[in-house]
Tab-separated table of C-alpha atoms in Angstrom:
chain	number	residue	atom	x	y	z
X	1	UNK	CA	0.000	0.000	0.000
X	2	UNK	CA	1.137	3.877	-0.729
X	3	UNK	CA	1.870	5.576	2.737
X	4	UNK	CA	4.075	8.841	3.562
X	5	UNK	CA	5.081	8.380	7.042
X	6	UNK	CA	6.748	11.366	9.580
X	7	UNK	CA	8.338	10.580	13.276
X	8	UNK	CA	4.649	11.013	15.633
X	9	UNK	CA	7.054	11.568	17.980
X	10	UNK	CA	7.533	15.241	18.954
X	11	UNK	CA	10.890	16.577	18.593
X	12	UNK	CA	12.324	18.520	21.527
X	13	UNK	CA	15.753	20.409	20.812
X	14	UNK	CA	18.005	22.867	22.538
X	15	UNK	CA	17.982	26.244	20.769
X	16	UNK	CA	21.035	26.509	18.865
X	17	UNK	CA	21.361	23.342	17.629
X	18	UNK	CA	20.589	21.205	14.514
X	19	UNK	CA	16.834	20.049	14.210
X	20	UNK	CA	16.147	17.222	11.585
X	21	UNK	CA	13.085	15.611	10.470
X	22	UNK	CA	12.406	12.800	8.618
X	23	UNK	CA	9.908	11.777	6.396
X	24	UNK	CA	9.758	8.165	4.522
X	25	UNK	CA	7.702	7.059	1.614
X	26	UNK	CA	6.311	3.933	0.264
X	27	UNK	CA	5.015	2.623	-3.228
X	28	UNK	CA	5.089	6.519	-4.579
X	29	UNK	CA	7.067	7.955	-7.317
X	30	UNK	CA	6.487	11.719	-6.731
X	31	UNK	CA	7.636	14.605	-9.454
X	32	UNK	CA	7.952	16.703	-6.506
X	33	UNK	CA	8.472	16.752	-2.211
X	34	UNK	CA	7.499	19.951	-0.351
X	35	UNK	CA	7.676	20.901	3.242
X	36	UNK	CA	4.977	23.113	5.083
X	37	UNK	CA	5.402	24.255	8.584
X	38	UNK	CA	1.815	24.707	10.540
X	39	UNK	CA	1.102	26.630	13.898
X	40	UNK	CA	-1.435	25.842	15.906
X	41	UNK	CA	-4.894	27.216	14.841
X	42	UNK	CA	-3.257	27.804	11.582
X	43	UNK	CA	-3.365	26.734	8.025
X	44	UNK	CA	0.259	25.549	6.825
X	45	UNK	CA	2.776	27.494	5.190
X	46	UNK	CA	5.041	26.515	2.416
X	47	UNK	CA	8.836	26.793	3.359
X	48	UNK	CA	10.344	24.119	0.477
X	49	UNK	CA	10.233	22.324	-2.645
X	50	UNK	CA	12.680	19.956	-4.087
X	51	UNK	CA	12.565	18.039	-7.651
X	52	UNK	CA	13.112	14.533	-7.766
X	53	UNK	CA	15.858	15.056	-10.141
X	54	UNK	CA	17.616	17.643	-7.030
X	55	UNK	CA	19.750	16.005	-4.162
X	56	UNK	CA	19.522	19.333	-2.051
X	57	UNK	CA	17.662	22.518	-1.612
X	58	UNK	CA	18.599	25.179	0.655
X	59	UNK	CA	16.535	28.301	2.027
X	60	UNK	CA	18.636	31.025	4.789
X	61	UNK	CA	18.754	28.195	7.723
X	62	UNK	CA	16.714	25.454	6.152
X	63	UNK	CA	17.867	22.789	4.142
X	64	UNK	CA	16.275	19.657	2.113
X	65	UNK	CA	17.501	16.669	0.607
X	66	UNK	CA	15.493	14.223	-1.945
X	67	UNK	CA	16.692	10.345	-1.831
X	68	UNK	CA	15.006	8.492	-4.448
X	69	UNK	CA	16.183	5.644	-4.183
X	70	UNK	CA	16.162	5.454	-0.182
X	71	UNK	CA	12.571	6.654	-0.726
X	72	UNK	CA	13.155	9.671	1.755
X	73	UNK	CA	13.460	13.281	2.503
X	74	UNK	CA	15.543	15.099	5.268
X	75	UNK	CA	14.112	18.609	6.330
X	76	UNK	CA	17.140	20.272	8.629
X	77	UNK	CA	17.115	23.529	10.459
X	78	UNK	CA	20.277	25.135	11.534
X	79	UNK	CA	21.199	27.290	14.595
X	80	UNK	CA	17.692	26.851	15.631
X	81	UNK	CA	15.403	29.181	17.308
X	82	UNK	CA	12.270	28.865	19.792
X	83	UNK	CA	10.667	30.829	16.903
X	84	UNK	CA	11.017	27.883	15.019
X	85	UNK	CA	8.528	25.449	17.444
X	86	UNK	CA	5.812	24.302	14.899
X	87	UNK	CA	4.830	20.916	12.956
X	88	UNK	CA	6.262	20.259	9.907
X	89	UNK	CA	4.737	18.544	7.593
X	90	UNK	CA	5.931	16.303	4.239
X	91	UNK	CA	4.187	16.623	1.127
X	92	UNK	CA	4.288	14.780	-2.025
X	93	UNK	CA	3.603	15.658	-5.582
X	94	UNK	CA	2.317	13.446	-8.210
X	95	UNK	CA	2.997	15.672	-10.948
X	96	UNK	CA	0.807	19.116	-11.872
X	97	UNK	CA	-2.676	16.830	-10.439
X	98	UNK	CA	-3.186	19.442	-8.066
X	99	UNK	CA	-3.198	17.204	-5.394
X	100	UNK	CA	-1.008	16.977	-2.554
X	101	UNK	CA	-0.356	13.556	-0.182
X	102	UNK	CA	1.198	15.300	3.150
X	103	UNK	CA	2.465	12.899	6.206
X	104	UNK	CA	1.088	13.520	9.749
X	105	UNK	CA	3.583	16.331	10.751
X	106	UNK	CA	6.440	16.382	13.419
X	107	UNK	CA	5.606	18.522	15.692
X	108	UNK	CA	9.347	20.561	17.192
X	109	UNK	CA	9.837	21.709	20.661
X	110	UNK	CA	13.169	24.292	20.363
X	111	UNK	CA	14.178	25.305	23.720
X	112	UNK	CA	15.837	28.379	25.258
G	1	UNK	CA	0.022	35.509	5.671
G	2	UNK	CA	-1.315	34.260	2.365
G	3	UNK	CA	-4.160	36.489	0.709
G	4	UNK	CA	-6.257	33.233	1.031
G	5	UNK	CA	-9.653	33.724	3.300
G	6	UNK	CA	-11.825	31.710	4.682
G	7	UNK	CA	-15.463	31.634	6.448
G	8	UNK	CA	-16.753	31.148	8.909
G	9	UNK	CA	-13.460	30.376	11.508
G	10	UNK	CA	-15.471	28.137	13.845
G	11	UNK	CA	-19.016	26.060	13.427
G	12	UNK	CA	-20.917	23.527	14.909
G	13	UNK	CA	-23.263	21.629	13.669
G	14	UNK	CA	-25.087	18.568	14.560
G	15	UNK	CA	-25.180	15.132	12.726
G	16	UNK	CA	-27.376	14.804	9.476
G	17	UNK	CA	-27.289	18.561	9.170
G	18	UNK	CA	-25.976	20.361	5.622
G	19	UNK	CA	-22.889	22.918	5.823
G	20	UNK	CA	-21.191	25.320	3.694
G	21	UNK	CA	-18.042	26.680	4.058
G	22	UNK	CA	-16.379	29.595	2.040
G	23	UNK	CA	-12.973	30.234	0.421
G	24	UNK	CA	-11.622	33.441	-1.136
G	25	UNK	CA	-8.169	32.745	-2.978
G	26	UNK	CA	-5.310	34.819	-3.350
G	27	UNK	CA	-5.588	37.330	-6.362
G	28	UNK	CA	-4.123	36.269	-8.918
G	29	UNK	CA	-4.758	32.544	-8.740
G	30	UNK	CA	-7.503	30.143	-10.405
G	31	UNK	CA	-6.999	26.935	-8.626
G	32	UNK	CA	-8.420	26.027	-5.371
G	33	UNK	CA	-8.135	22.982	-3.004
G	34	UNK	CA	-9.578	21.697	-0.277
G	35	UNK	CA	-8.347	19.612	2.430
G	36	UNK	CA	-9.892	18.155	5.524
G	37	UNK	CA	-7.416	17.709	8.458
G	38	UNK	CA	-8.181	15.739	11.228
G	39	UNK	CA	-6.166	16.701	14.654
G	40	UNK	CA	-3.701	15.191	15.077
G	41	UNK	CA	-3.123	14.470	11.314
G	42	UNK	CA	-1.819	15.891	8.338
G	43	UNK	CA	-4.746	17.400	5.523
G	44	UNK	CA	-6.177	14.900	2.874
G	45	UNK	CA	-7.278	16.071	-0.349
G	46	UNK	CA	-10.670	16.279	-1.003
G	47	UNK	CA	-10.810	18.210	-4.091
G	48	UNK	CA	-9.498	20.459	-6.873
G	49	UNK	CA	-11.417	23.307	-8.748
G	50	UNK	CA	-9.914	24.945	-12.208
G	51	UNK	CA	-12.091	26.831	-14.586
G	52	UNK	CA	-15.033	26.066	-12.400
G	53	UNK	CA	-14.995	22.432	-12.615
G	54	UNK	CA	-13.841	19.938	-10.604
G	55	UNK	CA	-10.414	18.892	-11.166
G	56	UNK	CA	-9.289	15.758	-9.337
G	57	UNK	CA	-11.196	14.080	-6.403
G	58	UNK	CA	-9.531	12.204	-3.172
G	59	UNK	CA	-11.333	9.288	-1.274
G	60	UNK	CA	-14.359	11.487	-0.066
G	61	UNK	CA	-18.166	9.989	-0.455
G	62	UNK	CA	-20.354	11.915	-2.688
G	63	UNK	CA	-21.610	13.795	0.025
G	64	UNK	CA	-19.036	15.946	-0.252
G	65	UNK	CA	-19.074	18.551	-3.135
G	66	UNK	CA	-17.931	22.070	-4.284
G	67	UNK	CA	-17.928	24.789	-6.363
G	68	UNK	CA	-16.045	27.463	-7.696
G	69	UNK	CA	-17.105	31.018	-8.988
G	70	UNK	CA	-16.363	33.167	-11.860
G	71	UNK	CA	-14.345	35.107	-9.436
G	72	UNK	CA	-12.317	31.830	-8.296
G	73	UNK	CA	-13.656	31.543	-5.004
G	74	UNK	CA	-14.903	28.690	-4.021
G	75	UNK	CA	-17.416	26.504	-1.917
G	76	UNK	CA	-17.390	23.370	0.103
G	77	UNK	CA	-20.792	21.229	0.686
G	78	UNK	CA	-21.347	18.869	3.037
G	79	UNK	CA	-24.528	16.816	3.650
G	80	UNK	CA	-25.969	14.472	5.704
G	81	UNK	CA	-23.050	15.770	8.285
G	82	UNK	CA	-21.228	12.523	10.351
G	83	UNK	CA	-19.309	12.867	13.689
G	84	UNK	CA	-16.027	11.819	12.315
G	85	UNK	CA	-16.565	15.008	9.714
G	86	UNK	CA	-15.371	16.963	12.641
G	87	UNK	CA	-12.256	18.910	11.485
G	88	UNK	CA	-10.574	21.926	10.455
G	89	UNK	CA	-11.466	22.222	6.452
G	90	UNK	CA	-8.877	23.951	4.405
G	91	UNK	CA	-8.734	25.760	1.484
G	92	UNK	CA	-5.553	26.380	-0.802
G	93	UNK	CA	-4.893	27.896	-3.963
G	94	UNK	CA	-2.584	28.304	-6.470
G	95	UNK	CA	-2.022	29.446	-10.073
G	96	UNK	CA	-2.372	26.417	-12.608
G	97	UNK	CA	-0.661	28.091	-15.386
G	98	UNK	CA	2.113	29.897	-14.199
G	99	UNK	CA	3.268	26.944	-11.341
G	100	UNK	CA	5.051	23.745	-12.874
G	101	UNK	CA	4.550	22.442	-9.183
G	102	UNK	CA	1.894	22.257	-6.886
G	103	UNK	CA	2.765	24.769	-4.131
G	104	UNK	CA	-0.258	25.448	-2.650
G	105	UNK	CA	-1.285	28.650	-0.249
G	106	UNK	CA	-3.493	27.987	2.652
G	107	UNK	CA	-6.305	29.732	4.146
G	108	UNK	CA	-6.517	29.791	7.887
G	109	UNK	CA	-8.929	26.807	7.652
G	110	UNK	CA	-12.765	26.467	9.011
G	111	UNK	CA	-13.010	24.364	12.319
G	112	UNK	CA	-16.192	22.509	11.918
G	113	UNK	CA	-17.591	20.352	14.457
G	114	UNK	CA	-20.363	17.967	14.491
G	115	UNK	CA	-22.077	16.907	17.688
C-alpha cells in the first residue's frame, strides 16, 4: 500500500542546535516533495520544494535533501530558534494533479 | 500571511445537518483545493477546482461537493453531516498556469464540528 510516514514523535531540541526531520515514503514515485510548517490554529505554510531530479535545496537556515532511491526526505534547520517550534509537515507531488499527499507532521519543541 | 480567506473560523453543527463553508483565494490565482485535516493528522485532499470544474477528487463519499465562482472563489458542501466530519477544512490555492509544481497557499482553515 502507498503511505508517507513522519516521526509522531515530537521533537524537543536545545535552541542553537541542529533540528532534523524525517519523512519516509512507500510505493510513490512523486515529481515533486514539499515541506509546510503549521502553527497551531493555523493553516500551513510553504517553506520548500525539491525536484526529484535535485539532491539538495537550501533556504537562509533550512535545508532539504530528496533520496530516491532510499525513498526519503531530510528537512534540517540550523542554529535553531524557539521561533522555530511548529509541525512540519511532508508533502508529495504526483505531478501538476493538483493534489497533494502530506504525512502527519512532526511537531518541534526548540528550547531556550 | 497568504491572501487566502476563509469563512466562517469556527461552526458547529449537529449530525445529518448540511454545511457550507467559504474560500476566497489569493488574487491572482484560479486553482483552489480543499483539504480536511483531522487533529492530530496531516490534511487529505478532497478536491481540486480549475475553470469552475472539478479537477481531481480524493477518497471522499459523494456527500461531499464544491464549487467554484467566476471570481475563483470557491465553496465546500457537506450533507448528511457525520461525527467523524469533525475537522478543520482547508482551502488552498494556487495558479495552474504559471506553477510547474503544486505549491499550494493555505487559508486559515474552518473548524467545523459535528455533535
Amino acid at each position: 500500500s502507498q503511505k508517507i510516514e513522519q516521526n509522531s514523535e515530537a521533537l524537543n531540541i536545545q535552541e542553537g542546535k541542529t533540528a532534523t526531520l524525517t519523512c519516509n515514503y512507500t510505493n510513490y514515485s512523486p515529481a515533486y516533495l514539499q515541506w509546510y510548517r503549521q502553527d497551531p490554529g493555523r493553516g500551513p505554510v510553504f517553506l520548500l520544494l525539491i525536484r526529484e531530479n535535485e539532491k539538495e535545496k537550501r533556504k537562509e537556515r533550512l535545508k532539504v535533501t530528496f533520496d530516491t532511491t532510499l525513498k526519503q526526505s531530510l528537512f534540517h534547520i540550523t542554529a535553531s530558534q524557539p521561533a522555530d517550534s511548529a509541525t512540519y509537515l511532508c508533502a508529495l507531488s504526483l505531478g501538476n494533479t493538483g493534489k497533494l499527499i502530506f504525512g502527519q507532521g512532526t511537531t518541534l519543541q526548540v528550547k531556550p | 500571511e497568504t491572501g487566502v480567506t476563509q469563512s466562517p473560523t469556527h461552526l458547529i453543527k449537529t449530525r445529518g445537518q448540511q454545511v457550507t463553508l467559504r474560500c476566497s483565494s489569493q488574487s491572482g490565482h484560479n486553482t483552489v483545493s480543499w483539504y480536511q485535516q483531522a487533529l492530530g493528522q496531516g490534511p487529505q485532499f478532497i478536491f481540486q477546482y480549475y475553470r469552475e470544474e472539478e479537477n481531481g477528487r480524493g477518497n471522499f463519499p459523494p456527500r461531499f461537493s464544491g464549487l467554484q465562482f467566476p471570481n475563483y472563489s470557491s465553496e465546500l458542501n457537506v450533507n448528511a453531516l457525520e461525527l467523524d466530519d469533525s475537522a478543520l477544512y482547508l482551502c488552498a490555492s494556487s495558479n495552474r498556469l504559471a506553477a510547474s509544481t503544486d505549491t499550494q497557499y493555505f487559508g486559515p482553515g474552518t473548524r467545523l464540528t459535528v455533535l
